[in-house]
mmCIF file of C-alpha atoms in Angstrom:
data_model
loop_
_atom_site.group_PDB
_atom_site.id
_atom_site.type_symbol
_atom_site.label_atom_id
_atom_site.label_comp_id
_atom_site.label_asym_id
_atom_site.label_seq_id
_atom_site.Cartn_x
_atom_site.Cartn_y
_atom_site.Cartn_z
ATOM 1 C CA MET X 181 100.200 91.812 101.199
ATOM 2 C CA VAL X 182 101.410 88.621 102.819
ATOM 3 C CA SER X 183 99.698 88.204 106.184
ATOM 4 C CA SER X 184 101.019 84.985 107.708
ATOM 5 C CA SER X 185 103.617 82.250 107.535
ATOM 6 C CA HIS X 186 100.935 80.064 105.926
ATOM 7 C CA GLU X 187 100.663 82.528 103.056
ATOM 8 C CA ALA X 188 104.418 82.809 102.616
ATOM 9 C CA LEU X 189 104.886 79.058 102.135
ATOM 10 C CA HIS X 190 102.736 78.996 99.010
ATOM 11 C CA ARG X 191 102.988 82.639 97.834
ATOM 12 C CA ILE X 192 106.688 82.210 97.160
ATOM 13 C CA PHE X 193 105.785 79.845 94.309
ATOM 14 C CA GLN X 194 103.705 82.636 92.794
ATOM 15 C CA GLU X 195 106.719 84.952 92.900
ATOM 16 C CA ASP X 196 109.028 82.328 91.354
ATOM 17 C CA PRO X 197 107.117 79.368 89.850
ATOM 18 C CA ALA X 198 110.351 77.777 88.637
ATOM 19 C CA LEU X 199 111.247 77.318 92.309
ATOM 20 C CA PHE X 200 109.030 74.217 92.230
ATOM 21 C CA ALA X 201 111.358 72.341 89.876
ATOM 22 C CA ARG X 202 114.438 73.328 91.877
ATOM 23 C CA ALA X 203 112.939 72.570 95.285
ATOM 24 C CA VAL X 204 111.576 69.088 94.528
ATOM 25 C CA LYS X 205 114.970 67.923 93.340
ATOM 26 C CA ALA X 206 115.561 67.301 97.054
ATOM 27 C CA LEU X 207 112.803 64.689 96.804
ATOM 28 C CA GLY X 208 114.475 62.914 93.909
ATOM 29 C CA VAL X 209 111.782 64.090 91.479
ATOM 30 C CA SER X 210 112.728 65.771 88.217
ATOM 31 C CA PHE X 211 110.619 68.425 86.505
ATOM 32 C CA ALA X 212 111.815 70.680 83.724
ATOM 33 C CA GLU X 213 111.778 74.386 84.585
ATOM 34 C CA PRO X 214 108.739 76.092 83.035
ATOM 35 C CA VAL X 215 109.119 78.220 79.947
ATOM 36 C CA SER X 216 105.871 80.002 80.805
ATOM 37 C CA VAL X 217 103.462 80.074 83.739
ATOM 38 C CA VAL X 218 99.810 81.118 83.938
ATOM 39 C CA PRO X 219 98.268 81.798 87.367
ATOM 40 C CA LEU X 220 94.806 80.248 87.604
ATOM 41 C CA THR X 221 91.913 80.959 89.931
ATOM 42 C CA THR X 222 92.293 79.177 93.244
ATOM 43 C CA ASP X 223 88.525 78.925 93.702
ATOM 44 C CA LEU X 224 87.407 75.335 93.113
ATOM 45 C CA THR X 225 83.855 75.953 94.290
ATOM 46 C CA GLU X 226 81.098 74.276 92.267
ATOM 47 C CA ASN X 227 77.537 75.475 91.779
ATOM 48 C CA ARG X 228 76.489 74.185 95.145
ATOM 49 C CA PRO X 229 76.957 75.382 98.742
ATOM 50 C CA VAL X 230 80.423 73.842 99.150
ATOM 51 C CA GLU X 231 83.436 76.111 98.932
ATOM 52 C CA ARG X 232 86.844 74.626 98.210
ATOM 53 C CA ARG X 233 89.980 76.654 97.620
ATOM 54 C CA VAL X 234 93.523 75.569 96.960
ATOM 55 C CA ASP X 235 96.235 77.918 98.264
ATOM 56 C CA THR X 236 98.097 78.497 94.993
ATOM 57 C CA LEU X 237 97.322 77.139 91.524
ATOM 58 C CA LEU X 238 99.634 77.549 88.532
ATOM 59 C CA ARG X 239 99.563 76.228 84.989
ATOM 60 C CA MET X 240 103.141 75.269 84.179
ATOM 61 C CA GLU X 241 104.405 75.012 80.613
ATOM 62 C CA THR X 242 107.698 73.182 80.163
ATOM 63 C CA GLY X 243 109.763 72.148 77.199
ATOM 64 C CA ASP X 244 110.346 68.579 78.397
ATOM 65 C CA ASN X 245 107.267 67.558 80.392
ATOM 66 C CA GLY X 246 104.661 69.546 78.502
ATOM 67 C CA SER X 247 101.911 71.231 80.522
ATOM 68 C CA PHE X 248 100.735 70.405 84.015
ATOM 69 C CA LEU X 249 98.892 72.046 86.901
ATOM 70 C CA LEU X 250 100.719 72.789 90.144
ATOM 71 C CA ALA X 251 98.521 73.040 93.245
ATOM 72 C CA VAL X 252 100.472 74.264 96.289
ATOM 73 C CA GLU X 253 99.072 73.757 99.777
ATOM 74 C CA SER X 254 100.651 75.266 102.896
ATOM 75 C CA GLN X 255 99.856 72.860 105.736
ATOM 76 C CA GLY X 256 100.449 73.947 109.325
ATOM 77 C CA LYS X 257 99.072 70.923 111.175
ATOM 78 C CA GLN X 258 97.648 67.457 110.666
ATOM 79 C CA ASP X 259 94.065 67.382 109.456
ATOM 80 C CA ARG X 260 92.365 64.047 108.847
ATOM 81 C CA ASP X 261 89.920 65.660 106.404
ATOM 82 C CA LYS X 262 92.654 67.023 104.143
ATOM 83 C CA PRO X 263 93.402 63.886 102.069
ATOM 84 C CA ALA X 264 89.767 63.794 100.949
ATOM 85 C CA SER X 265 89.936 67.486 100.069
ATOM 86 C CA TRP X 266 93.172 66.958 98.168
ATOM 87 C CA ALA X 267 91.609 64.089 96.235
ATOM 88 C CA TYR X 268 88.747 66.413 95.323
ATOM 89 C CA TYR X 269 91.150 69.161 94.223
ATOM 90 C CA LEU X 270 93.101 66.828 91.952
ATOM 91 C CA SER X 271 90.027 65.180 90.410
ATOM 92 C CA HIS X 272 88.304 68.507 89.885
ATOM 93 C CA LEU X 273 91.369 70.099 88.312
ATOM 94 C CA HIS X 274 91.886 67.154 85.987
ATOM 95 C CA ALA X 275 88.249 67.237 84.898
ATOM 96 C CA LYS X 276 88.178 71.025 84.482
ATOM 97 C CA TYR X 277 91.483 71.648 82.707
ATOM 98 C CA ARG X 278 92.229 68.205 81.199
ATOM 99 C CA LEU X 279 95.816 68.529 82.373
ATOM 100 C CA PRO X 280 97.764 66.345 84.814
ATOM 101 C CA PRO X 281 97.685 67.928 88.278
ATOM 102 C CA VAL X 282 100.546 67.807 90.794
ATOM 103 C CA LEU X 283 99.942 68.498 94.488
ATOM 104 C CA LEU X 284 102.809 70.068 96.474
ATOM 105 C CA VAL X 285 102.323 70.292 100.244
ATOM 106 C CA VAL X 286 104.726 72.596 102.111
ATOM 107 C CA CYS X 287 105.091 72.063 105.885
ATOM 108 C CA ALA X 288 107.358 73.862 108.351
ATOM 109 C CA ASP X 289 106.589 71.216 110.980
ATOM 110 C CA ARG X 290 108.349 67.845 110.751
ATOM 111 C CA ARG X 291 105.485 65.775 112.121
ATOM 112 C CA THR X 292 103.034 67.428 109.775
ATOM 113 C CA ALA X 293 105.365 66.796 106.837
ATOM 114 C CA ALA X 294 105.685 63.113 107.774
ATOM 115 C CA TRP X 295 101.908 62.828 108.041
ATOM 116 C CA ALA X 296 101.311 64.576 104.717
ATOM 117 C CA SER X 297 103.825 62.269 103.002
ATOM 118 C CA ARG X 298 101.700 59.178 103.593
ATOM 119 C CA GLU X 299 99.754 57.931 100.610
ATOM 120 C CA ALA X 300 96.007 58.144 101.225
ATOM 121 C CA ASP X 301 93.777 55.527 99.637
ATOM 122 C CA ILE X 302 90.210 56.487 98.755
ATOM 123 C CA GLY X 303 87.945 53.447 98.561
ATOM 124 C CA PRO X 304 87.733 49.946 100.111
ATOM 125 C CA PRO X 305 91.052 48.394 101.206
ATOM 126 C CA GLN X 306 90.767 45.510 98.730
ATOM 127 C CA TRP X 307 90.484 47.933 95.794
ATOM 128 C CA PRO X 308 91.120 51.659 96.411
ATOM 129 C CA SER X 309 89.654 53.739 93.620
ATOM 130 C CA LEU X 310 92.008 56.666 94.162
ATOM 131 C CA THR X 311 95.364 57.134 95.841
ATOM 132 C CA VAL X 312 96.454 60.635 96.871
ATOM 133 C CA ARG X 313 100.223 60.964 96.694
ATOM 134 C CA PRO X 314 101.418 64.537 97.249
ATOM 135 C CA LEU X 315 104.948 65.799 96.936
ATOM 136 C CA VAL X 316 105.892 67.124 100.385
ATOM 137 C CA LEU X 317 108.541 69.698 101.268
ATOM 138 C CA GLY X 318 109.410 69.937 104.955
ATOM 139 C CA PRO X 319 112.521 70.658 107.047
ATOM 140 C CA ASP X 320 113.911 67.186 106.384
ATOM 141 C CA GLN X 321 113.306 67.355 102.632
ATOM 142 C CA LEU X 322 114.713 70.797 101.779
ATOM 143 C CA PRO X 323 118.424 71.298 102.509
ATOM 144 C CA VAL X 324 119.843 74.017 104.740
ATOM 145 C CA ILE X 325 121.298 76.823 102.624
ATOM 146 C CA ASP X 326 123.822 78.601 104.832
ATOM 147 C CA SER X 327 126.441 79.618 102.269
ATOM 148 C CA PRO X 328 126.242 83.229 101.003
ATOM 149 C CA ASP X 329 127.400 82.085 97.551
ATOM 150 C CA GLU X 330 124.752 79.365 97.378
ATOM 151 C CA ALA X 331 122.108 81.772 98.660
ATOM 152 C CA ALA X 332 123.064 84.309 95.996
ATOM 153 C CA ARG X 333 122.595 81.677 93.289
ATOM 154 C CA ASP X 334 118.991 80.998 94.364
ATOM 155 C CA VAL X 335 117.397 83.586 96.652
ATOM 156 C CA PRO X 336 113.831 82.154 96.472
ATOM 157 C CA LEU X 337 115.054 78.668 97.429
ATOM 158 C CA THR X 338 116.962 80.210 100.352
ATOM 159 C CA VAL X 339 113.826 82.034 101.504
ATOM 160 C CA LEU X 340 111.959 78.720 101.458
ATOM 161 C CA SER X 341 114.843 77.035 103.307
ATOM 162 C CA ALA X 342 114.662 79.718 106.010
ATOM 163 C CA ALA X 343 110.904 79.296 106.400
ATOM 164 C CA LEU X 344 111.074 75.508 106.678
ATOM 165 C CA HIS X 345 114.064 75.516 109.057
ATOM 166 C CA ARG X 346 112.816 78.448 111.147
ATOM 167 C CA ARG X 347 112.793 76.411 114.372
ATOM 168 C CA ASP X 348 116.162 74.732 113.756
ATOM 169 C CA PRO X 349 119.574 75.808 115.073
ATOM 170 C CA ASP X 350 120.575 76.351 111.434
ATOM 171 C CA ALA X 351 118.078 79.214 111.045
ATOM 172 C CA ASP X 352 120.586 81.898 112.054
ATOM 173 C CA ALA X 353 123.125 80.803 109.442
ATOM 174 C CA ILE X 354 120.476 80.647 106.721
ATOM 175 C CA LEU X 355 119.248 84.163 107.498
ATOM 176 C CA LYS X 356 122.757 85.599 107.496
ATOM 177 C CA ALA X 357 123.481 83.943 104.151
ATOM 178 C CA LEU X 358 120.176 85.256 102.773
ATOM 179 C CA ALA X 359 120.919 88.782 104.007
ATOM 180 C CA SER X 360 124.293 88.656 102.289
ATOM 181 C CA ALA X 361 122.666 87.506 99.045
ATOM 182 C CA LEU X 362 120.051 90.268 99.177
ATOM 183 C CA LYS X 363 122.777 92.806 99.893
ATOM 184 C CA GLY X 364 124.457 91.822 96.635
ATOM 185 C CA LEU X 365 121.412 92.616 94.496
ATOM 186 C CA SER X 366 121.626 95.675 92.277
ATOM 187 C CA ALA X 367 119.506 98.772 92.763
ATOM 188 C CA ASP X 368 117.294 97.590 89.904
ATOM 189 C CA ASP X 369 116.383 94.521 91.962
ATOM 190 C CA GLU X 370 115.189 96.489 94.992
ATOM 191 C CA ASN X 371 111.520 95.723 94.416
ATOM 192 C CA THR X 372 112.296 92.012 94.073
ATOM 193 C CA ALA X 373 114.408 92.136 97.226
ATOM 194 C CA SER X 374 111.573 93.818 99.110
ATOM 195 C CA ILE X 375 109.204 90.999 98.176
ATOM 196 C CA PHE X 376 111.598 88.349 99.454
ATOM 197 C CA ILE X 377 112.358 90.354 102.615
ATOM 198 C CA GLU X 378 108.650 90.414 103.382
ATOM 199 C CA LEU X 379 108.120 86.751 102.471
ATOM 200 C CA THR X 380 111.013 85.797 104.746
ATOM 201 C CA GLU X 381 109.636 87.794 107.666
ATOM 202 C CA GLN X 382 106.189 86.275 107.297
ATOM 203 C CA GLY X 383 107.536 82.787 106.648
ATOM 204 C CA LEU X 384 109.430 82.849 109.944
ATOM 205 C CA GLY X 385 106.176 83.343 111.860
ATOM 206 C CA LYS X 386 106.474 84.021 115.586
ATOM 207 C CA THR X 387 109.775 82.246 116.141
ATOM 208 C CA PRO X 388 113.033 83.587 117.613
ATOM 209 C CA ALA X 389 114.410 83.529 114.077
ATOM 210 C CA ALA X 390 111.872 86.215 113.138
ATOM 211 C CA GLU X 391 113.345 88.611 115.694
ATOM 212 C CA LEU X 392 116.846 87.940 114.377
ATOM 213 C CA TRP X 393 115.643 88.685 110.845
ATOM 214 C CA ARG X 394 114.161 91.997 111.976
ATOM 215 C CA GLN X 395 117.471 92.927 113.602
ATOM 216 C CA ILE X 396 119.336 92.049 110.421
ATOM 217 C CA MET X 397 116.935 94.176 108.405
ATOM 218 C CA ALA X 398 117.423 97.145 110.698
ATOM 219 C CA ALA X 399 121.212 96.890 110.521
ATOM 220 C CA ASP X 400 122.753 95.107 107.552
ATOM 221 C CA LEU X 401 120.091 95.969 104.981
ATOM 222 C CA SER X 402 119.541 99.618 105.909
ATOM 223 C CA PHE X 403 120.522 100.617 102.357
ATOM 224 C CA PHE X 404 117.198 99.298 101.070
ATOM 225 C CA GLN X 405 114.771 102.137 100.537
ATOM 226 C CA SER X 406 111.788 99.845 100.135
ATOM 227 C CA GLU X 407 108.587 100.420 102.068
ATOM 228 C CA THR X 408 109.180 97.218 104.029
ATOM 229 C CA ALA X 409 112.699 98.172 105.085
ATOM 230 C CA GLN X 410 111.649 101.715 105.974
ATOM 231 C CA SER X 411 108.786 100.334 108.031
ATOM 232 C CA LEU X 412 111.138 98.033 109.935
ATOM 233 C CA ARG X 413 113.539 100.858 110.701
ATOM 234 C CA ALA X 414 110.705 103.140 111.843
ATOM 235 C CA GLU X 415 109.381 100.375 114.063
ATOM 236 C CA GLY X 416 112.815 99.954 115.614
ATOM 237 C CA ARG X 417 113.028 103.674 116.367
ATOM 238 C CA ALA X 418 109.548 103.628 117.873
ATOM 239 C CA GLU X 419 110.431 100.709 120.144
ATOM 240 C CA GLY X 420 113.563 102.540 121.289
ATOM 241 C CA ARG X 421 111.663 105.753 122.037
ATOM 242 C CA ALA X 422 108.988 103.842 123.977
ATOM 243 C CA GLU X 423 111.704 102.199 126.076
ATOM 244 C CA ASP X 424 113.205 105.651 126.756
ATOM 245 C CA ILE X 425 109.851 106.935 128.028
ATOM 246 C CA LEU X 426 109.354 103.967 130.337
ATOM 247 C CA LEU X 427 112.909 104.215 131.656
ATOM 248 C CA LEU X 428 112.515 107.958 132.289
ATOM 249 C CA LEU X 429 109.280 107.445 134.227
ATOM 250 C CA GLU X 430 110.872 104.638 136.235
ATOM 251 C CA ARG X 431 113.894 106.783 137.150
ATOM 252 C CA ARG X 432 111.585 109.608 138.228
ATOM 253 C CA GLY X 433 109.565 107.261 140.419
ATOM 254 C CA VAL X 434 106.338 107.580 138.429
ATOM 255 C CA VAL X 435 104.105 104.529 138.865
ATOM 256 C CA VAL X 436 103.066 102.964 135.534
ATOM 257 C CA SER X 437 100.376 100.280 135.394
ATOM 258 C CA GLU X 438 100.629 97.265 133.116
ATOM 259 C CA ALA X 439 97.935 98.712 130.842
ATOM 260 C CA GLU X 440 99.777 102.054 130.626
ATOM 261 C CA ARG X 441 103.072 100.298 129.987
ATOM 262 C CA ALA X 442 101.468 98.278 127.191
ATOM 263 C CA ARG X 443 99.995 101.451 125.676
ATOM 264 C CA ILE X 444 103.408 103.126 125.547
ATOM 265 C CA ALA X 445 105.227 100.039 124.298
ATOM 266 C CA GLY X 446 102.557 99.399 121.647
ATOM 267 C CA CYS X 447 102.621 102.887 120.136
ATOM 268 C CA GLY X 448 104.300 102.977 116.737
ATOM 269 C CA ASP X 449 103.803 106.695 116.016
ATOM 270 C CA LEU X 450 107.111 108.525 116.461
ATOM 271 C CA ASP X 451 105.410 111.923 116.630
ATOM 272 C CA VAL X 452 103.108 110.811 119.451
ATOM 273 C CA LEU X 453 106.009 109.183 121.275
ATOM 274 C CA GLY X 454 107.960 112.435 120.970
ATOM 275 C CA VAL X 455 105.151 114.335 122.665
ATOM 276 C CA TRP X 456 104.881 111.698 125.392
ATOM 277 C CA PHE X 457 108.633 111.840 126.002
ATOM 278 C CA SER X 458 108.505 115.617 126.467
ATOM 279 C CA ARG X 459 105.668 115.288 128.954
ATOM 280 C CA ALA X 460 107.424 112.438 130.790
ATOM 281 C CA VAL X 461 110.208 114.837 131.811
ATOM 282 C CA THR X 462 107.851 116.634 134.254
ATOM 283 C CA ALA X 463 104.743 114.400 134.506
ATOM 284 C CA SER X 464 103.729 113.081 137.930
ATOM 285 C CA SER X 465 101.587 110.284 136.457
ATOM 286 C CA ALA X 466 101.248 108.273 133.292
ATOM 287 C CA ALA X 467 97.899 109.945 132.706
ATOM 288 C CA GLU X 468 99.703 113.269 132.370
ATOM 289 C CA VAL X 469 102.048 111.714 129.811
ATOM 290 C CA PHE X 470 99.012 110.812 127.724
ATOM 291 C CA GLY X 471 97.603 114.323 128.189
ATOM 292 C CA GLU X 472 94.783 113.014 130.337
ATOM 293 C CA GLY X 473 95.883 114.320 133.750
ATOM 294 C CA LYS X 474 94.150 117.230 135.485
#
């Protein structure tokens, strides 16, 4: 289960590893699409009390470039310790697997992306022993995908575009194009669509675009019978019923404290809300609505 926008920005490469080759074309870098991919353990901890974990690690097999390791890091803010950690990741991976490692850093924040794009030298200025040079995807590197036809051709890339442009004015157009593309998937693709619906929601974080996406899910994509879509629709019904209860109490002149209002608004159980609504018709206090009045 994806739990945050941080997770979504690297998990999407687990769902579609070939997305890497398509996405970094925006950086002017060419990689052949993999013919096979092997997920590897993300735990880079050695036999000592130092734990180091990369977000996503994939072994990519391609016809043109041979084999390489793709380490994907989702970076939410600047961290002066990260370049040293990235240098460790790359050196450790090269020593462990004897394959060339590539570091991809994905940032939804422009300043963070600009910071991550700087080469970091490890060693004295007159002769650096190592130089860390990650590939960086941020809002200015990945194009806006706001055409339904273009979105349909590459749904994973559109999901990534939405996540990286979530704070931009273009976010609405991207989400509408993505919804149209998902709508065009066949019934056999429902499970795949559900994954990308969830990744999109989590990738948008707590931005206004996330609320728009939830509205789109509740309306335009109601034909999806996935657990995610059903959950979104149920949540929408619960919010509506909670608003009905609060409005009814207000019209009847029943005083509701902030804590009681939050309890009603935060309830997601439709059965409980149904009981509370019935009680609200005659209750003289919020406590009676909750079944706690004398």
